[in-house]
XYZ file of N, CA and C in Angstrom:
507
model
N -32.364 -12.899 19.833
C -32.961 -13.654 20.653
C -34.872 -14.338 21.526
N -34.844 -14.128 21.934
C -36.820 -15.129 22.483
C -37.191 -13.322 22.592
N -36.797 -12.390 22.364
C -37.669 -10.980 22.316
C -36.927 -9.677 21.252
N -36.766 -10.576 20.297
C -36.716 -9.894 19.224
C -35.255 -9.401 18.826
N -34.934 -9.143 20.199
C -33.631 -8.778 19.846
C -31.910 -9.201 19.412
N -31.008 -8.008 18.638
C -29.977 -9.323 18.490
C -29.283 -9.992 18.842
N -28.308 -11.008 18.307
C -28.175 -11.890 19.657
C -26.364 -11.677 19.427
N -26.423 -10.444 18.306
C -24.777 -10.475 17.527
C -24.415 -11.492 17.804
N -24.183 -11.953 17.610
C -23.312 -13.504 16.714
C -22.409 -13.929 16.079
N -21.085 -14.124 17.467
C -19.957 -13.710 16.336
C -19.660 -15.665 15.700
N -19.712 -16.083 14.319
C -19.891 -17.102 13.468
C -18.327 -18.223 14.431
N -17.076 -17.403 14.083
C -15.720 -17.461 14.396
C -14.559 -18.725 13.729
N -15.831 -19.757 12.313
C -15.082 -20.348 11.674
C -15.973 -20.594 10.149
N -16.097 -18.913 9.913
C -16.148 -18.300 8.331
C -15.311 -19.191 7.653
N -15.447 -19.894 6.309
C -13.951 -20.906 5.339
C -15.093 -20.693 4.275
N -14.123 -21.161 3.455
C -15.267 -21.698 2.288
C -15.632 -23.439 1.996
N -15.392 -24.078 3.807
C -16.040 -25.340 4.072
C -17.521 -25.021 5.094
N -17.490 -24.223 4.956
C -18.738 -23.827 5.678
C -20.028 -22.267 5.259
N -19.774 -21.762 4.051
C -20.326 -21.268 2.597
C -21.220 -21.745 1.931
N -22.767 -22.397 1.425
C -23.428 -23.065 0.777
C -24.051 -21.924 0.070
N -24.150 -21.530 -1.040
C -25.648 -21.399 -1.513
C -26.217 -21.930 -2.565
N -27.183 -21.704 -2.516
C -28.414 -22.361 -2.101
C -29.332 -21.929 -3.339
N -30.005 -23.258 -3.769
C -31.013 -22.811 -5.174
C -31.463 -21.302 -5.906
N -31.482 -20.271 -4.283
C -32.111 -19.122 -4.711
C -31.445 -18.288 -5.065
N -29.606 -18.447 -5.104
C -28.243 -18.263 -5.773
C -27.994 -16.775 -4.617
N -28.777 -17.280 -3.437
C -27.784 -16.854 -2.117
C -26.592 -17.580 -1.052
N -25.645 -17.438 -0.713
C -24.536 -17.699 -0.398
C -25.207 -17.295 1.190
N -25.177 -18.394 2.034
C -25.120 -19.183 3.556
C -24.133 -19.509 4.346
N -23.735 -19.035 5.234
C -22.389 -19.457 6.331
C -23.331 -20.583 6.938
N -22.878 -21.549 7.207
C -23.510 -22.963 7.148
C -23.068 -23.114 9.176
N -22.742 -24.162 9.689
C -22.162 -25.027 11.121
C -22.135 -23.972 11.998
N -22.261 -23.239 12.579
C -23.064 -22.844 13.780
C -21.985 -22.968 14.385
N -21.333 -24.336 15.291
C -21.325 -25.649 15.684
C -20.303 -23.965 17.190
N -19.193 -23.298 16.488
C -18.853 -22.977 17.606
C -19.027 -20.797 18.034
N -20.090 -21.208 17.134
C -21.084 -19.842 17.747
C -21.092 -19.634 18.845
N -20.998 -17.497 19.303
C -21.397 -17.859 21.060
C -21.731 -16.146 19.941
N -22.431 -15.939 21.342
C -23.247 -14.615 21.188
C -21.907 -13.822 21.568
N -22.066 -12.157 21.488
C -21.082 -11.547 21.281
C -20.392 -11.367 22.712
N -21.958 -11.395 23.846
C -21.634 -10.840 25.462
C -20.834 -12.454 26.159
N -21.151 -13.377 25.238
C -20.808 -14.882 25.869
C -19.184 -15.065 25.434
N -18.543 -14.267 24.155
C -17.547 -15.255 23.200
C -16.201 -15.305 24.569
N -15.497 -15.608 23.956
C -14.462 -16.226 24.774
C -13.619 -17.608 24.501
N -12.771 -17.955 25.254
C -12.002 -18.916 24.079
C -13.215 -20.290 26.307
N -13.332 -21.323 25.484
C -13.706 -22.345 26.725
C -13.162 -22.146 27.864
N -11.298 -23.359 27.780
C -10.583 -22.993 28.298
C -9.443 -22.204 27.961
N -8.446 -22.151 29.475
C -7.568 -21.451 28.657
C -6.753 -21.851 27.679
N -6.455 -20.916 26.813
C -5.210 -21.252 25.665
C -5.623 -22.340 25.108
N -7.715 -22.488 24.537
C -7.843 -22.792 23.944
C -8.805 -22.611 22.894
N -8.546 -22.161 21.369
C -8.755 -21.571 20.459
C -10.111 -22.628 19.455
N -9.850 -21.881 18.800
C -12.294 -21.884 18.035
C -11.658 -21.917 16.664
N -11.485 -22.621 15.442
C -11.831 -22.559 14.149
C -10.458 -23.154 13.434
N -10.484 -22.956 11.859
C -9.592 -23.446 11.341
C -8.399 -22.408 11.036
N -7.022 -22.212 11.316
C -5.909 -21.683 11.254
C -6.023 -20.736 10.647
N -6.288 -21.224 9.280
C -5.288 -20.237 7.418
C -6.843 -19.265 8.021
N -7.833 -19.684 8.654
C -9.056 -18.497 8.498
C -9.817 -18.082 9.814
N -8.707 -17.424 10.162
C -9.055 -17.518 11.284
C -8.286 -15.357 11.604
N -8.750 -14.644 12.180
C -8.270 -13.017 12.569
C -7.456 -13.503 13.489
N -6.278 -12.002 13.196
C -5.310 -12.373 14.421
C -5.345 -11.968 15.983
N -6.587 -11.874 16.271
C -6.935 -11.618 17.215
C -7.702 -13.003 17.998
N -8.361 -13.966 16.586
C -8.637 -15.428 17.794
C -7.153 -16.175 18.170
N -6.500 -16.211 17.200
C -5.057 -16.702 17.851
C -4.329 -16.650 19.285
N -4.620 -15.661 19.343
C -4.434 -15.529 21.145
C -5.099 -15.500 22.212
N -6.141 -16.044 21.524
C -7.811 -16.440 22.715
C -8.430 -15.329 23.052
N -7.893 -13.961 22.933
C -8.491 -12.798 22.983
C -9.958 -12.732 22.851
N -10.647 -11.548 23.503
C -11.797 -11.370 23.367
C -12.103 -11.175 22.102
N -13.646 -11.630 21.167
C -13.420 -10.859 19.765
C -14.835 -11.377 20.031
N -15.525 -9.588 18.620
C -16.620 -9.470 18.084
C -16.627 -9.838 16.743
N -17.476 -9.298 16.261
C -18.334 -9.916 14.855
C -17.330 -9.378 13.974
N -16.371 -8.468 14.389
C -15.022 -7.751 13.229
C -14.443 -8.698 12.740
N -14.145 -10.208 13.613
C -13.407 -11.609 13.177
C -14.136 -12.550 12.297
N -15.961 -11.867 11.902
C -15.906 -12.488 11.235
C -15.550 -11.804 10.004
N -15.438 -10.412 10.023
C -15.201 -9.843 8.607
C -13.580 -9.934 7.800
N -12.842 -9.664 9.098
C -12.191 -11.026 8.461
C -11.493 -12.324 8.034
N -12.467 -12.981 8.323
C -12.585 -14.193 7.907
C -13.549 -14.336 6.329
N -14.268 -13.485 6.237
C -15.066 -13.165 5.302
C -14.062 -12.966 4.253
N -13.198 -11.747 4.855
C -11.909 -11.215 3.404
C -11.509 -11.748 3.104
N -11.079 -13.380 3.903
C -10.101 -13.727 3.566
C -10.152 -15.026 2.531
N -11.788 -15.582 2.512
C -12.390 -16.317 1.876
C -13.048 -15.525 0.127
N -13.409 -14.235 0.938
C -13.279 -13.677 -0.422
C -12.125 -13.437 -1.275
N -10.941 -13.082 -0.709
C -10.213 -12.656 -0.937
C -9.886 -14.375 -2.252
N -9.707 -15.317 -1.690
C -9.300 -16.574 -1.984
C -10.196 -16.295 -3.300
N -11.851 -16.366 -3.189
C -11.814 -16.569 -4.246
C -12.461 -16.108 -5.546
N -11.438 -14.866 -5.261
C -11.567 -13.858 -6.598
C -10.272 -13.915 -6.844
N -8.929 -14.496 -6.630
C -7.469 -14.763 -7.145
C -7.221 -15.736 -6.882
N -8.217 -17.083 -6.943
C -7.798 -18.665 -7.338
C -7.055 -18.882 -6.396
N -6.380 -18.369 -4.953
C -5.098 -18.071 -4.570
C -5.342 -18.642 -3.190
N -4.826 -19.290 -2.369
C -4.795 -18.965 -0.335
C -3.817 -17.934 -0.002
N -4.738 -17.618 0.486
C -4.125 -16.165 0.810
C -2.531 -16.679 2.313
N -3.115 -17.369 3.196
C -2.467 -18.019 4.343
C -2.104 -19.108 4.511
N -0.951 -19.865 3.329
C -0.789 -20.773 4.118
C 1.703 -21.532 4.491
N 1.054 -22.544 4.337
C 2.514 -23.240 4.871
C 2.751 -24.794 4.688
N 3.116 -25.145 5.630
C 3.724 -26.388 5.248
C 3.380 -26.677 6.806
N 3.400 -25.672 7.909
C 3.384 -26.311 9.196
C 1.669 -25.350 10.211
N 1.324 -25.167 10.952
C 0.819 -24.493 11.637
C 0.885 -23.743 12.030
N 2.566 -23.474 12.561
C 3.269 -22.133 12.821
C 3.669 -20.763 12.226
N 3.952 -22.809 10.790
C 4.827 -21.134 9.686
C 2.864 -20.458 8.784
N 2.385 -21.637 8.826
C 0.986 -20.050 8.687
C 0.046 -19.630 10.066
N 0.013 -19.685 11.064
C 0.611 -18.696 12.027
C 0.985 -17.144 11.472
N 2.628 -17.790 11.280
C 3.192 -16.227 11.577
C 3.145 -16.200 10.232
N 2.627 -16.351 9.321
C 2.272 -15.631 8.027
C 0.599 -14.859 8.142
N -0.187 -15.908 9.354
C -0.618 -14.617 9.455
C -0.556 -13.275 10.346
N 0.032 -13.731 11.313
C 0.098 -12.610 11.678
C 1.174 -12.230 11.642
N 2.268 -12.018 10.420
C 3.181 -11.204 10.406
C 3.501 -10.446 8.638
N 3.433 -12.354 8.216
C 3.536 -11.672 6.629
C 2.863 -10.377 5.688
N 3.240 -10.001 4.901
C 2.013 -8.078 4.838
C 1.522 -9.046 3.587
N -0.637 -8.601 4.203
C -1.613 -9.425 3.301
C -1.106 -8.467 1.995
N -1.377 -9.093 0.834
C -1.008 -8.484 -0.872
C -2.158 -7.891 -0.891
N -2.300 -7.155 -1.839
C -3.211 -6.663 -2.117
C -4.293 -6.782 -3.575
N -5.162 -6.945 -3.686
C -5.938 -7.858 -4.915
C -5.623 -7.509 -6.318
N -5.368 -6.588 -6.496
C -5.251 -6.093 -7.294
C -3.440 -6.177 -7.312
N -2.172 -6.947 -6.636
C -0.682 -7.073 -7.202
C -1.164 -8.575 -7.894
N -2.152 -8.917 -7.355
C -2.754 -11.135 -8.080
C -3.633 -10.944 -9.029
N -4.364 -10.226 -9.328
C -5.378 -10.433 -10.435
C -5.626 -8.775 -10.553
N -4.787 -7.990 -11.077
C -4.605 -6.335 -11.720
C -5.903 -5.631 -12.254
N -6.953 -6.477 -13.346
C -8.177 -6.016 -13.698
C -9.587 -5.660 -12.851
N -8.805 -6.031 -11.190
C -10.141 -5.948 -10.614
C -10.172 -4.069 -10.462
N -11.160 -3.591 -9.883
C -11.243 -1.920 -9.763
C -11.045 -1.474 -8.657
N -10.351 -0.660 -8.778
C -9.139 -0.049 -7.216
C -10.709 -0.294 -6.239
N -11.993 -0.204 -6.217
C -12.702 -0.067 -5.202
C -12.906 -1.346 -4.888
N -13.172 -2.296 -5.972
C -13.670 -3.692 -4.734
C -12.200 -3.606 -3.992
N -10.880 -3.680 -5.006
C -9.751 -3.821 -4.187
C -9.135 -3.172 -2.319
N -10.042 -1.763 -2.635
C -10.149 -1.578 -0.694
C -11.267 -1.759 -0.092
N -12.077 -1.947 -0.743
C -13.147 -3.324 0.571
C -12.577 -4.256 0.882
N -11.662 -4.829 -0.235
C -11.312 -6.603 0.282
C -10.195 -5.994 1.558
N -8.809 -4.652 1.046
C -7.931 -5.282 1.505
C -8.365 -4.281 3.434
N -9.528 -3.300 3.172
C -9.857 -3.084 4.858
C -10.543 -3.921 5.623
N -10.974 -4.982 5.057
C -11.679 -6.518 5.473
C -10.545 -6.194 6.602
N -9.211 -6.804 5.650
C -7.969 -7.775 5.694
C -7.942 -6.759 6.822
N -8.590 -5.984 7.308
C -7.295 -4.952 8.378
C -7.050 -6.455 9.287
N -5.693 -6.120 10.199
C -5.255 -7.280 11.016
C -5.584 -6.285 12.204
N -6.275 -5.209 12.623
C -6.137 -3.863 13.637
C -7.371 -4.515 13.366
N -9.067 -4.656 14.221
C -10.008 -4.739 14.014
C -10.134 -3.561 13.834
N -9.991 -2.344 14.873
C -10.413 -1.074 14.883
C -10.444 -1.254 13.391
N -9.864 -1.157 12.144
C -9.683 -0.213 11.314
C -10.163 -1.777 10.401
N -11.170 -2.354 11.101
C -11.699 -2.836 9.815
C -13.254 -2.684 9.218
N -14.342 -2.964 8.374
C -15.379 -2.695 8.506
C -16.052 -3.443 10.230
N -16.683 -2.771 10.657
C -17.303 -2.887 12.161
C -18.150 -3.435 11.567
N -19.594 -4.544 10.801
C -19.772 -5.338 10.815
C -20.118 -6.421 9.360
N -20.948 -7.009 9.362
C -20.486 -7.855 7.724
C -21.495 -7.376 6.834
N -22.556 -6.218 7.519
C -23.547 -5.292 7.281
C -22.890 -4.426 7.019
N -21.674 -3.523 6.849
C -21.411 -2.537 5.822
C -20.826 -3.145 5.031
N -19.707 -4.605 5.357
C -18.576 -4.691 4.488
C -19.910 -5.056 2.989
N -20.210 -5.715 3.409
C -21.433 -6.405 2.315
C -22.316 -4.916 2.050
N -22.369 -3.943 2.063
C -23.069 -3.163 1.295
C -21.845 -2.702 0.106
N -20.854 -2.026 1.664
C -19.408 -1.855 0.382
C -19.318 -2.478 -0.776
N -19.184 -4.083 -0.747
C -18.959 -5.193 -1.647
C -19.471 -4.895 -2.912
N -21.499 -4.855 -2.398
C -21.972 -4.515 -3.708
C -22.021 -3.210 -4.158
N -21.660 -2.545 -3.869
C -21.072 -0.994 -3.875
C -20.526 -0.955 -5.345
N -19.313 -1.572 -4.594
C -17.470 -1.867 -5.718
C -18.401 -3.114 -6.329
N -18.976 -4.017 -6.067
C -19.114 -4.722 -7.725
C -19.775 -4.241 -8.029
N -20.484 -3.339 -8.336
C -21.732 -2.807 -9.311
C -21.344 -2.653 -11.197
N -20.506 -2.462 -10.925
C -19.554 -1.763 -12.078
C -19.360 -2.980 -13.402
N -19.330 -4.175 -12.379
C -18.562 -5.878 -12.843
C -19.883 -6.299 -13.434
N -20.597 -6.003 -13.245
C -21.570 -6.302 -13.768
C -21.795 -8.471 -12.741
N -21.992 -8.287 -11.962
C -22.113 -9.632 -11.370
C -23.301 -9.957 -11.487
N -22.687 -11.499 -11.396
C -24.763 -11.475 -11.793
C -26.252 -12.350 -10.801
N -26.671 -12.444 -11.031
C -27.691 -11.469 -9.776
C -27.600 -13.329 -8.902
N -29.218 -13.019 -7.910
C -29.026 -14.230 -7.163
C -29.734 -15.035 -7.961
N -30.973 -14.478 -8.854
C -31.379 -15.450 -10.117
C -30.189 -15.939 -10.784
N -29.804 -15.245 -11.267
C -28.509 -15.994 -12.480
C -27.766 -17.291 -11.171
N -27.071 -17.349 -10.368
C -26.881 -18.150 -10.146
C -27.289 -19.401 -9.024
N -28.495 -18.862 -9.204
C -29.511 -20.095 -8.749
C -29.657 -21.134 -9.115
N -30.338 -20.704 -10.969
C -30.247 -20.942 -12.276
C -28.758 -21.775 -12.354
N -27.636 -21.114 -11.623
C -26.007 -22.125 -11.925
C -26.271 -22.860 -10.646
N -26.249 -22.907 -9.891
C -26.796 -23.466 -9.127
C -27.243 -24.999 -8.954
N -28.414 -24.338 -9.911
C -30.221 -26.118 -10.085
C -29.523 -26.480 -10.916
N -28.214 -26.123 -12.002
C -28.071 -26.541 -13.284
C -26.764 -27.587 -12.720
N -26.234 -27.274 -12.111
C -24.385 -27.769 -12.063
C -24.602 -28.999 -10.143
N -26.006 -28.569 -9.433
C -25.742 -29.550 -8.186
C -26.730 -30.504 -8.373
């Protein structure tokens, strides 16, 4: 804020469409069009929900008040899909996507891609918990756990990713 205090922003629309990687190799979330400071979160009108249905947290679909854990869940969807090359919540209609989001068992990462370490599977599973209290408290906590779990995999450095982006963009 104006005085340097954290605003506790909730993006509410984390999806592959809103993640870009710069030539410095750093991934950034863009399009804060529906983001709100935590104390102002809610729906804009009765019953109106903001975001892409396949990239929503369960509590978003009911128009409940939401907090930063919404973004943890949706980042978990993006992470799952990036690692498995498979949509997590899909359907022929919005109603089917919603049903899958709310009720279909969420597969573990290693069920789809068995080569990943258990520690990475655990991070993704925790981010994708349907109950907000069972998720990471915020993106920073999730990122720290993710970095620790991914370290043994030899994940590319931001410098290496930046070089790749420069070559291909």
